[in-house]
């Protein structure tokens, strides 16, 4: 029997009360925060959609796994369980735990990238780009053309343009491309999936030039679910088998386990090449820890091993991906355009389209993010000129290509009524969109200004 309502595939056993605030409370909190949602106390937020990273709820079995944690410095049972969970999923022999995804990136690029080399990716996530660039190498984004079109309904807008990859390698020479990376799903490109056909095409290019292929596989399970829904030949496949097939095409991977690891902390680096693994382990010992814990507690490794087993459950993935789609449909119905089709972990509202009376220099996406907070205590994140605009000391900022507000969905935390509430808040804000005003920056640091900048509303 196919029922229309896709229910949360879990029940709630531990309750964390929400704290309600008044509009006056939120106005005061936002003023104190310099109109920057990163500066808010989480207690002043009702529904927190700032990020899906490390914000998920652990299962009963994960909490039980914590109790099994073996805190031995070397050779802990927890590491063996973690190693075997990762090996079962990826088929990779060498498994190196790290405290977060970016630590795995730093170690990998530290070993492979050099000044004068180029690392292609569909779209580098910001920490990935930073860890490539800090070595002196160039991080080059080669996402397919439809991935740059916000409104295109193409099913695999995360695909890496395999022809552009071939051209890049021919142009710079295969010796100058130490590895190719593919991010599944493509976080910085709206959480769009990558098809298996595309992974095979990229693999073929890598093989022709003898270049290793690594996955940035933070959302490997969501990507597998999209493949099952959208790619010919996979409709009856199990998400775990699709994920295994994707990892099977790669020589290695980095993963932030704060996403599809269903953990609150953790990451990993895995690979097939024993020599490279040995070099990476040496780096690991310098900054992260001994190779059998890598900056994590034994109990974390156990909870993550359990998370990696749970995340490919079809009932969970159906609920997860449907939640994003449901919220995106509601936003569109309220007249707020979104990045199409919705990704797996977030809904991106197009503030540039909704607030076309606010110029980019007055940060329309920040205006929308602040309005959602003031209206209903909902916290999203600006992905626009505040985050990516190029500050110019004596003139106006160079605007970002798009003005978006990302509403990221923590895993297994919110229910459908929470999402319905967020939809109502979006609708209320959209109804008076023409009255919203922009913001200007009154203080900003030199780097990554969106985290700490202070702003003021533009005078009407
Ligand atoms: C989160 C993320 C990272 C970095 O992982 P951290 O655990 O935050 O260090 C890298 N790549 C992608 C695609 C991510 O989403």
mmCIF file of N, CA, C and O in Angstrom, residues 97-196:
data_model
loop_
_atom_site.group_PDB
_atom_site.id
_atom_site.type_symbol
_atom_site.label_atom_id
_atom_site.label_comp_id
_atom_site.label_asym_id
_atom_site.label_seq_id
_atom_site.Cartn_x
_atom_site.Cartn_y
_atom_site.Cartn_z
ATOM 1 N N UNK A 97 41.375 7.772 10.226
ATOM 2 C CA UNK A 97 40.397 8.667 10.853
ATOM 3 C C UNK A 97 40.985 10.051 11.104
ATOM 4 O O UNK A 97 42.186 10.188 11.379
ATOM 5 N N UNK A 98 40.143 11.076 10.998
ATOM 6 C CA UNK A 98 40.569 12.457 11.280
ATOM 7 C C UNK A 98 39.445 13.140 12.067
ATOM 8 O O UNK A 98 38.321 12.632 12.107
ATOM 9 N N UNK A 99 39.755 14.305 12.658
ATOM 10 C CA UNK A 99 38.719 14.914 13.512
ATOM 11 C C UNK A 99 37.607 15.555 12.697
ATOM 12 O O UNK A 99 36.482 15.698 13.162
ATOM 13 N N UNK A 100 37.882 15.963 11.456
ATOM 14 C CA UNK A 100 36.862 16.524 10.555
ATOM 15 C C UNK A 100 37.318 16.275 9.128
ATOM 16 O O UNK A 100 38.477 15.915 8.893
ATOM 17 N N UNK A 101 36.452 16.601 8.183
ATOM 18 C CA UNK A 101 36.793 16.418 6.775
ATOM 19 C C UNK A 101 38.006 17.229 6.356
ATOM 20 O O UNK A 101 38.870 16.769 5.606
ATOM 21 N N UNK A 102 38.093 18.466 6.850
ATOM 22 C CA UNK A 102 39.168 19.352 6.394
ATOM 23 C C UNK A 102 40.548 18.864 6.821
ATOM 24 O O UNK A 102 41.544 19.179 6.170
ATOM 25 N N UNK A 103 40.622 18.099 7.893
ATOM 26 C CA UNK A 103 41.921 17.548 8.310
ATOM 27 C C UNK A 103 42.369 16.494 7.303
ATOM 28 O O UNK A 103 43.557 16.409 6.954
ATOM 29 N N UNK A 104 41.409 15.709 6.806
ATOM 30 C CA UNK A 104 41.724 14.724 5.763
ATOM 31 C C UNK A 104 42.201 15.442 4.500
ATOM 32 O O UNK A 104 43.158 15.014 3.837
ATOM 33 N N UNK A 105 41.544 16.559 4.177
ATOM 34 C CA UNK A 105 41.931 17.340 2.990
ATOM 35 C C UNK A 105 43.349 17.892 3.145
ATOM 36 O O UNK A 105 44.161 17.838 2.216
ATOM 37 N N UNK A 106 43.628 18.425 4.319
ATOM 38 C CA UNK A 106 44.951 19.035 4.522
ATOM 39 C C UNK A 106 46.054 17.992 4.346
ATOM 40 O O UNK A 106 47.075 18.250 3.708
ATOM 41 N N UNK A 107 45.826 16.815 4.887
ATOM 42 C CA UNK A 107 46.831 15.752 4.791
ATOM 43 C C UNK A 107 46.985 15.293 3.340
ATOM 44 O O UNK A 107 48.097 15.186 2.816
ATOM 45 N N UNK A 108 45.862 15.064 2.665
ATOM 46 C CA UNK A 108 45.909 14.558 1.282
ATOM 47 C C UNK A 108 46.588 15.561 0.342
ATOM 48 O O UNK A 108 47.523 15.209 -0.390
ATOM 49 N N UNK A 109 46.127 16.814 0.369
ATOM 50 C CA UNK A 109 46.706 17.802 -0.546
ATOM 51 C C UNK A 109 48.133 18.157 -0.134
ATOM 52 O O UNK A 109 48.961 18.480 -0.979
ATOM 53 N N UNK A 110 48.403 18.094 1.173
ATOM 54 C CA UNK A 110 49.763 18.333 1.642
ATOM 55 C C UNK A 110 50.737 17.330 1.026
ATOM 56 O O UNK A 110 51.892 17.653 0.755
ATOM 57 N N UNK A 111 50.270 16.100 0.805
ATOM 58 C CA UNK A 111 51.129 15.068 0.204
ATOM 59 C C UNK A 111 51.183 15.167 -1.316
ATOM 60 O O UNK A 111 52.207 14.861 -1.911
ATOM 61 N N UNK A 112 50.065 15.563 -1.956
ATOM 62 C CA UNK A 112 49.987 15.437 -3.420
ATOM 63 C C UNK A 112 50.114 16.745 -4.197
ATOM 64 O O UNK A 112 50.579 16.732 -5.339
ATOM 65 N N UNK A 113 49.669 17.854 -3.627
ATOM 66 C CA UNK A 113 49.622 19.096 -4.408
ATOM 67 C C UNK A 113 50.888 19.926 -4.196
ATOM 68 O O UNK A 113 51.500 19.873 -3.123
ATOM 69 N N UNK A 114 51.292 20.657 -5.240
ATOM 70 C CA UNK A 114 52.509 21.481 -5.209
ATOM 71 C C UNK A 114 52.243 22.756 -5.993
ATOM 72 O O UNK A 114 51.355 22.769 -6.840
ATOM 73 N N UNK A 115 53.045 23.799 -5.796
ATOM 74 C CA UNK A 115 52.908 24.982 -6.658
ATOM 75 C C UNK A 115 53.051 24.557 -8.121
ATOM 76 O O UNK A 115 53.876 23.697 -8.443
ATOM 77 N N UNK A 116 52.217 25.135 -8.982
ATOM 78 C CA UNK A 116 52.282 24.800 -10.401
ATOM 79 C C UNK A 116 51.379 23.637 -10.789
ATOM 80 O O UNK A 116 51.200 23.357 -11.972
ATOM 81 N N UNK A 117 50.790 22.935 -9.810
ATOM 82 C CA UNK A 117 49.856 21.859 -10.157
ATOM 83 C C UNK A 117 48.413 22.378 -10.104
ATOM 84 O O UNK A 117 48.136 23.428 -9.516
ATOM 85 N N UNK A 118 47.518 21.608 -10.740
ATOM 86 C CA UNK A 118 46.105 21.982 -10.810
ATOM 87 C C UNK A 118 45.269 20.815 -10.286
ATOM 88 O O UNK A 118 45.497 19.668 -10.691
ATOM 89 N N UNK A 119 44.344 21.103 -9.370
ATOM 90 C CA UNK A 119 43.428 20.069 -8.876
ATOM 91 C C UNK A 119 42.027 20.376 -9.411
ATOM 92 O O UNK A 119 41.407 21.350 -9.000
ATOM 93 N N UNK A 120 41.520 19.546 -10.348
ATOM 94 C CA UNK A 120 40.154 19.741 -10.841
ATOM 95 C C UNK A 120 39.144 19.105 -9.886
ATOM 96 O O UNK A 120 39.435 18.100 -9.229
ATOM 97 N N UNK A 121 37.956 19.699 -9.833
ATOM 98 C CA UNK A 121 36.859 19.206 -8.993
ATOM 99 C C UNK A 121 35.588 19.672 -9.701
ATOM 100 O O UNK A 121 35.650 20.600 -10.507
ATOM 101 N N UNK A 122 34.425 19.058 -9.425
ATOM 102 C CA UNK A 122 33.203 19.664 -9.976
ATOM 103 C C UNK A 122 33.045 21.054 -9.361
ATOM 104 O O UNK A 122 33.096 22.046 -10.065
ATOM 105 N N UNK A 123 32.880 21.150 -8.044
ATOM 106 C CA UNK A 123 33.009 22.453 -7.372
ATOM 107 C C UNK A 123 33.705 22.203 -6.041
ATOM 108 O O UNK A 123 33.210 21.409 -5.228
ATOM 109 N N UNK A 124 34.832 22.859 -5.829
ATOM 110 C CA UNK A 124 35.513 22.730 -4.542
ATOM 111 C C UNK A 124 34.646 23.309 -3.440
ATOM 112 O O UNK A 124 34.168 24.434 -3.549
ATOM 113 N N UNK A 125 34.464 22.559 -2.373
ATOM 114 C CA UNK A 125 33.886 23.117 -1.149
ATOM 115 C C UNK A 125 34.904 24.124 -0.599
ATOM 116 O O UNK A 125 36.095 24.030 -0.911
ATOM 117 N N UNK A 126 34.473 25.091 0.225
ATOM 118 C CA UNK A 126 35.410 26.170 0.586
ATOM 119 C C UNK A 126 36.655 25.691 1.348
ATOM 120 O O UNK A 126 37.754 26.148 1.064
ATOM 121 N N UNK A 127 36.486 24.705 2.269
ATOM 122 C CA UNK A 127 37.690 24.223 2.970
ATOM 123 C C UNK A 127 38.594 23.432 2.011
ATOM 124 O O UNK A 127 39.810 23.423 2.162
ATOM 125 N N UNK A 128 37.968 22.761 1.039
ATOM 126 C CA UNK A 128 38.736 21.973 0.069
ATOM 127 C C UNK A 128 39.572 22.914 -0.790
ATOM 128 O O UNK A 128 40.782 22.708 -0.985
ATOM 129 N N UNK A 129 38.925 23.965 -1.268
ATOM 130 C CA UNK A 129 39.650 24.972 -2.055
ATOM 131 C C UNK A 129 40.807 25.555 -1.245
ATOM 132 O O UNK A 129 41.939 25.646 -1.722
ATOM 133 N N UNK A 130 40.533 25.920 0.002
ATOM 134 C CA UNK A 130 41.565 26.545 0.834
ATOM 135 C C UNK A 130 42.736 25.584 1.043
ATOM 136 O O UNK A 130 43.906 25.988 0.993
ATOM 137 N N UNK A 131 42.441 24.289 1.245
ATOM 138 C CA UNK A 131 43.518 23.322 1.476
ATOM 139 C C UNK A 131 44.303 22.994 0.213
ATOM 140 O O UNK A 131 45.463 22.584 0.294
ATOM 141 N N UNK A 132 43.707 23.175 -0.960
ATOM 142 C CA UNK A 132 44.464 23.061 -2.213
ATOM 143 C C UNK A 132 45.341 24.302 -2.368
ATOM 144 O O UNK A 132 46.552 24.211 -2.610
ATOM 145 N N UNK A 133 44.727 25.472 -2.189
ATOM 146 C CA UNK A 133 45.436 26.720 -2.478
ATOM 147 C C UNK A 133 46.590 26.967 -1.511
ATOM 148 O O UNK A 133 47.600 27.560 -1.889
ATOM 149 N N UNK A 134 46.469 26.489 -0.276
ATOM 150 C CA UNK A 134 47.527 26.733 0.706
ATOM 151 C C UNK A 134 48.819 26.002 0.305
ATOM 152 O O UNK A 134 49.911 26.396 0.702
ATOM 153 N N UNK A 135 48.717 24.984 -0.540
ATOM 154 C CA UNK A 135 49.919 24.283 -1.019
ATOM 155 C C UNK A 135 50.554 25.014 -2.192
ATOM 156 O O UNK A 135 51.616 24.612 -2.671
ATOM 157 N N UNK A 136 49.881 26.046 -2.714
ATOM 158 C CA UNK A 136 50.372 26.753 -3.895
ATOM 159 C C UNK A 136 49.782 26.216 -5.189
ATOM 160 O O UNK A 136 50.027 26.757 -6.272
ATOM 161 N N UNK A 137 48.979 25.146 -5.099
ATOM 162 C CA UNK A 137 48.340 24.587 -6.298
ATOM 163 C C UNK A 137 47.087 25.402 -6.643
ATOM 164 O O UNK A 137 46.602 26.185 -5.836
ATOM 165 N N UNK A 138 46.571 25.158 -7.857
ATOM 166 C CA UNK A 138 45.342 25.830 -8.279
ATOM 167 C C UNK A 138 44.163 24.875 -8.123
ATOM 168 O O UNK A 138 44.230 23.717 -8.537
ATOM 169 N N UNK A 139 43.061 25.362 -7.517
ATOM 170 C CA UNK A 139 41.821 24.589 -7.396
ATOM 171 C C UNK A 139 40.911 25.021 -8.534
ATOM 172 O O UNK A 139 40.489 26.175 -8.579
ATOM 173 N N UNK A 140 40.624 24.089 -9.477
ATOM 174 C CA UNK A 140 39.846 24.493 -10.659
ATOM 175 C C UNK A 140 38.484 23.793 -10.673
ATOM 176 O O UNK A 140 38.412 22.576 -10.627
ATOM 177 N N UNK A 141 37.403 24.605 -10.716
ATOM 178 C CA UNK A 141 36.035 24.068 -10.740
ATOM 179 C C UNK A 141 35.609 23.782 -12.174
ATOM 180 O O UNK A 141 35.655 24.681 -13.024
ATOM 181 N N UNK A 142 35.162 22.563 -12.446
ATOM 182 C CA UNK A 142 34.771 22.170 -13.803
ATOM 183 C C UNK A 142 33.366 21.566 -13.822
ATOM 184 O O UNK A 142 33.110 20.567 -14.504
ATOM 185 N N UNK A 143 32.436 22.180 -13.079
ATOM 186 C CA UNK A 143 31.071 21.630 -13.050
ATOM 187 C C UNK A 143 30.450 21.790 -14.440
ATOM 188 O O UNK A 143 30.810 22.708 -15.192
ATOM 189 N N UNK A 144 29.522 20.895 -14.775
ATOM 190 C CA UNK A 144 28.870 20.925 -16.093
ATOM 191 C C UNK A 144 28.076 22.226 -16.253
ATOM 192 O O UNK A 144 27.665 22.822 -15.258
ATOM 193 N N UNK A 145 27.849 22.678 -17.501
ATOM 194 C CA UNK A 145 27.190 23.981 -17.707
ATOM 195 C C UNK A 145 25.817 24.084 -17.027
ATOM 196 O O UNK A 145 25.498 25.121 -16.442
ATOM 197 N N UNK A 146 25.008 22.998 -17.043
ATOM 198 C CA UNK A 146 23.669 23.105 -16.433
ATOM 199 C C UNK A 146 23.772 23.299 -14.915
ATOM 200 O O UNK A 146 22.855 23.821 -14.284
ATOM 201 N N UNK A 147 24.915 22.912 -14.333
ATOM 202 C CA UNK A 147 25.131 23.120 -12.898
ATOM 203 C C UNK A 147 25.255 24.589 -12.523
ATOM 204 O O UNK A 147 25.150 24.950 -11.353
ATOM 205 N N UNK A 148 25.474 25.447 -13.525
ATOM 206 C CA UNK A 148 25.583 26.884 -13.242
ATOM 207 C C UNK A 148 24.252 27.615 -13.420
ATOM 208 O O UNK A 148 24.144 28.807 -13.156
ATOM 209 N N UNK A 149 23.240 26.885 -13.919
ATOM 210 C CA UNK A 149 21.933 27.494 -14.181
ATOM 211 C C UNK A 149 20.988 27.136 -13.030
ATOM 212 O O UNK A 149 20.562 25.989 -12.902
ATOM 213 N N UNK A 150 20.656 28.135 -12.178
ATOM 214 C CA UNK A 150 19.876 27.872 -10.964
ATOM 215 C C UNK A 150 18.537 27.207 -11.251
ATOM 216 O O UNK A 150 18.056 26.414 -10.445
ATOM 217 N N UNK A 151 17.905 27.551 -12.379
ATOM 218 C CA UNK A 151 16.537 27.098 -12.610
ATOM 219 C C UNK A 151 16.451 25.832 -13.463
ATOM 220 O O UNK A 151 15.355 25.294 -13.646
ATOM 221 N N UNK A 152 17.570 25.374 -14.006
ATOM 222 C CA UNK A 152 17.543 24.160 -14.833
ATOM 223 C C UNK A 152 17.076 22.970 -14.000
ATOM 224 O O UNK A 152 17.466 22.811 -12.844
ATOM 225 N N UNK A 153 16.222 22.121 -14.604
ATOM 226 C CA UNK A 153 15.689 20.950 -13.889
ATOM 227 C C UNK A 153 16.475 19.686 -14.243
ATOM 228 O O UNK A 153 16.022 18.572 -13.969
ATOM 229 N N UNK A 154 17.639 19.820 -14.866
ATOM 230 C CA UNK A 154 18.449 18.649 -15.216
ATOM 231 C C UNK A 154 18.688 17.795 -13.968
ATOM 232 O O UNK A 154 18.896 18.332 -12.873
ATOM 233 N N UNK A 155 18.686 16.462 -14.113
ATOM 234 C CA UNK A 155 18.743 15.591 -12.933
ATOM 235 C C UNK A 155 20.115 15.525 -12.247
ATOM 236 O O UNK A 155 20.185 15.250 -11.058
ATOM 237 N N UNK A 156 21.198 15.755 -13.005
ATOM 238 C CA UNK A 156 22.531 15.580 -12.408
ATOM 239 C C UNK A 156 23.386 16.825 -12.617
ATOM 240 O O UNK A 156 24.415 16.801 -13.293
ATOM 241 N N UNK A 157 22.955 17.897 -11.987
ATOM 242 C CA UNK A 157 23.640 19.182 -12.155
ATOM 243 C C UNK A 157 24.953 19.262 -11.392
ATOM 244 O O UNK A 157 25.642 20.270 -11.450
ATOM 245 N N UNK A 158 25.289 18.181 -10.662
ATOM 246 C CA UNK A 158 26.585 18.151 -9.978
ATOM 247 C C UNK A 158 27.683 17.549 -10.847
ATOM 248 O O UNK A 158 28.865 17.565 -10.453
ATOM 249 N N UNK A 159 27.335 17.019 -12.015
ATOM 250 C CA UNK A 159 28.325 16.337 -12.855
ATOM 251 C C UNK A 159 29.538 17.205 -13.156
ATOM 252 O O UNK A 159 29.420 18.416 -13.348
ATOM 253 N N UNK A 160 30.699 16.545 -13.231
ATOM 254 C CA UNK A 160 31.922 17.223 -13.657
ATOM 255 C C UNK A 160 31.974 17.142 -15.182
ATOM 256 O O UNK A 160 31.685 16.093 -15.761
ATOM 257 N N UNK A 161 32.301 18.247 -15.809
ATOM 258 C CA UNK A 161 32.359 18.309 -17.277
ATOM 259 C C UNK A 161 33.594 17.517 -17.745
ATOM 260 O O UNK A 161 34.723 18.000 -17.665
ATOM 261 N N UNK A 162 33.357 16.283 -18.230
ATOM 262 C CA UNK A 162 34.471 15.377 -18.541
ATOM 263 C C UNK A 162 35.308 15.906 -19.715
ATOM 264 O O UNK A 162 36.524 15.680 -19.758
ATOM 265 N N UNK A 163 34.653 16.601 -20.649
ATOM 266 C CA UNK A 163 35.423 17.156 -21.775
ATOM 267 C C UNK A 163 36.324 18.294 -21.307
ATOM 268 O O UNK A 163 37.475 18.416 -21.737
ATOM 269 N N UNK A 164 35.788 19.126 -20.415
ATOM 270 C CA UNK A 164 36.607 20.212 -19.867
ATOM 271 C C UNK A 164 37.777 19.639 -19.059
ATOM 272 O O UNK A 164 38.876 20.197 -19.045
ATOM 273 N N UNK A 165 37.553 18.496 -18.428
ATOM 274 C CA UNK A 165 38.624 17.837 -17.669
ATOM 275 C C UNK A 165 39.728 17.382 -18.630
ATOM 276 O O UNK A 165 40.924 17.614 -18.382
ATOM 277 N N UNK A 166 39.300 16.747 -19.715
ATOM 278 C CA UNK A 166 40.260 16.283 -20.730
ATOM 279 C C UNK A 166 41.087 17.476 -21.256
ATOM 280 O O UNK A 166 42.318 17.404 -21.344
ATOM 281 N N UNK A 167 40.393 18.580 -21.547
ATOM 282 C CA UNK A 167 41.081 19.777 -22.062
ATOM 283 C C UNK A 167 42.070 20.328 -21.034
ATOM 284 O O UNK A 167 43.189 20.700 -21.364
ATOM 285 N N UNK A 168 41.640 20.359 -19.768
ATOM 286 C CA UNK A 168 42.508 20.874 -18.704
ATOM 287 C C UNK A 168 43.788 20.040 -18.606
ATOM 288 O O UNK A 168 44.899 20.584 -18.517
ATOM 289 N N UNK A 169 43.627 18.713 -18.658
ATOM 290 C CA UNK A 169 44.791 17.836 -18.516
ATOM 291 C C UNK A 169 45.717 17.993 -19.720
ATOM 292 O O UNK A 169 46.947 18.056 -19.575
ATOM 293 N N UNK A 170 45.128 18.087 -20.916
ATOM 294 C CA UNK A 170 45.943 18.273 -22.126
ATOM 295 C C UNK A 170 46.701 19.599 -22.058
ATOM 296 O O UNK A 170 47.873 19.679 -22.409
ATOM 297 N N UNK A 171 46.008 20.616 -21.545
ATOM 298 C CA UNK A 171 46.589 21.955 -21.496
ATOM 299 C C UNK A 171 47.747 22.039 -20.491
ATOM 300 O O UNK A 171 48.825 22.533 -20.818
ATOM 301 N N UNK A 172 47.549 21.516 -19.280
ATOM 302 C CA UNK A 172 48.598 21.688 -18.258
ATOM 303 C C UNK A 172 49.561 20.499 -18.210
ATOM 304 O O UNK A 172 50.632 20.593 -17.608
ATOM 305 N N UNK A 173 49.184 19.374 -18.838
ATOM 306 C CA UNK A 173 50.019 18.172 -18.823
ATOM 307 C C UNK A 173 49.644 17.278 -17.651
ATOM 308 O O UNK A 173 49.417 17.780 -16.536
ATOM 309 N N UNK A 174 49.607 15.974 -17.876
ATOM 310 C CA UNK A 174 49.112 15.076 -16.825
ATOM 311 C C UNK A 174 50.016 15.107 -15.593
ATOM 312 O O UNK A 174 49.557 14.885 -14.479
ATOM 313 N N UNK A 175 51.305 15.433 -15.794
ATOM 314 C CA UNK A 175 52.213 15.501 -14.654
ATOM 315 C C UNK A 175 51.861 16.625 -13.694
ATOM 316 O O UNK A 175 52.278 16.609 -12.525
ATOM 317 N N UNK A 176 51.094 17.609 -14.162
ATOM 318 C CA UNK A 176 50.728 18.744 -13.313
ATOM 319 C C UNK A 176 49.349 18.581 -12.685
ATOM 320 O O UNK A 176 48.830 19.510 -12.069
ATOM 321 N N UNK A 177 48.732 17.403 -12.861
ATOM 322 C CA UNK A 177 47.437 17.144 -12.221
ATOM 323 C C UNK A 177 47.620 15.962 -11.266
ATOM 324 O O UNK A 177 47.545 14.803 -11.663
ATOM 325 N N UNK A 178 47.881 16.236 -9.982
ATOM 326 C CA UNK A 178 48.203 15.157 -9.049
ATOM 327 C C UNK A 178 47.015 14.260 -8.723
ATOM 328 O O UNK A 178 47.205 13.101 -8.359
ATOM 329 N N UNK A 179 45.821 14.785 -8.817
ATOM 330 C CA UNK A 179 44.605 13.994 -8.617
ATOM 331 C C UNK A 179 43.427 14.774 -9.168
ATOM 332 O O UNK A 179 43.502 15.988 -9.349
ATOM 333 N N UNK A 180 42.347 14.040 -9.439
ATOM 334 C CA UNK A 180 41.069 14.658 -9.801
ATOM 335 C C UNK A 180 40.116 14.352 -8.659
ATOM 336 O O UNK A 180 40.138 13.252 -8.097
ATOM 337 N N UNK A 181 39.289 15.337 -8.293
ATOM 338 C CA UNK A 181 38.338 15.118 -7.209
ATOM 339 C C UNK A 181 36.914 15.332 -7.717
ATOM 340 O O UNK A 181 36.680 16.213 -8.549
ATOM 341 N N UNK A 182 35.980 14.530 -7.224
ATOM 342 C CA UNK A 182 34.565 14.747 -7.528
ATOM 343 C C UNK A 182 33.816 14.790 -6.201
ATOM 344 O O UNK A 182 33.977 13.898 -5.354
ATOM 345 N N UNK A 183 33.026 15.846 -6.005
ATOM 346 C CA UNK A 183 32.290 16.050 -4.757
ATOM 347 C C UNK A 183 30.873 15.505 -4.914
ATOM 348 O O UNK A 183 30.130 15.954 -5.800
ATOM 349 N N UNK A 184 30.518 14.502 -4.085
ATOM 350 C CA UNK A 184 29.172 13.908 -4.161
ATOM 351 C C UNK A 184 28.493 14.075 -2.798
ATOM 352 O O UNK A 184 29.056 13.679 -1.802
ATOM 353 N N UNK A 185 27.315 14.690 -2.773
ATOM 354 C CA UNK A 185 26.726 15.571 -3.758
ATOM 355 C C UNK A 185 27.533 16.868 -3.780
ATOM 356 O O UNK A 185 28.314 17.125 -2.876
ATOM 357 N N UNK A 186 27.270 17.697 -4.800
ATOM 358 C CA UNK A 186 28.064 18.907 -4.988
ATOM 359 C C UNK A 186 27.564 20.020 -4.065
ATOM 360 O O UNK A 186 26.715 20.821 -4.444
ATOM 361 N N UNK A 187 28.083 20.067 -2.854
ATOM 362 C CA UNK A 187 27.588 20.972 -1.806
ATOM 363 C C UNK A 187 27.542 22.418 -2.281
ATOM 364 O O UNK A 187 26.498 23.063 -2.242
ATOM 365 N N UNK A 188 28.673 22.944 -2.754
ATOM 366 C CA UNK A 188 28.726 24.357 -3.140
ATOM 367 C C UNK A 188 27.927 24.626 -4.408
ATOM 368 O O UNK A 188 27.689 25.779 -4.746
ATOM 369 N N UNK A 189 27.512 23.582 -5.107
ATOM 370 C CA UNK A 189 26.671 23.761 -6.293
ATOM 371 C C UNK A 189 25.213 23.454 -5.988
ATOM 372 O O UNK A 189 24.489 22.973 -6.853
ATOM 373 N N UNK A 190 24.764 23.680 -4.755
ATOM 374 C CA UNK A 190 23.351 23.494 -4.420
ATOM 375 C C UNK A 190 23.007 22.078 -3.977
ATOM 376 O O UNK A 190 21.839 21.705 -3.962
ATOM 377 N N UNK A 191 24.001 21.262 -3.633
ATOM 378 C CA UNK A 191 23.718 19.888 -3.191
ATOM 379 C C UNK A 191 23.240 19.012 -4.339
ATOM 380 O O UNK A 191 22.495 18.051 -4.132
ATOM 381 N N UNK A 192 23.672 19.329 -5.562
ATOM 382 C CA UNK A 192 23.220 18.578 -6.735
ATOM 383 C C UNK A 192 24.009 17.271 -6.878
ATOM 384 O O UNK A 192 25.216 17.248 -6.619
ATOM 385 N N UNK A 193 23.341 16.208 -7.314
ATOM 386 C CA UNK A 193 24.008 14.905 -7.408
ATOM 387 C C UNK A 193 24.881 14.738 -8.655
ATOM 388 O O UNK A 193 24.776 15.506 -9.609
ATOM 389 N N UNK A 194 25.711 13.707 -8.599
ATOM 390 C CA UNK A 194 26.583 13.305 -9.710
ATOM 391 C C UNK A 194 26.114 11.920 -10.151
ATOM 392 O O UNK A 194 25.896 11.042 -9.305
ATOM 393 N N UNK A 195 25.957 11.709 -11.448
ATOM 394 C CA UNK A 195 25.475 10.402 -11.935
ATOM 395 C C UNK A 195 26.605 9.380 -11.936
ATOM 396 O O UNK A 195 27.791 9.735 -11.977
ATOM 397 N N UNK A 196 26.225 8.113 -11.949
ATOM 398 C CA UNK A 196 27.226 7.050 -12.057
ATOM 399 C C UNK A 196 27.879 7.097 -13.429
ATOM 400 O O UNK A 196 29.078 6.836 -13.560
#
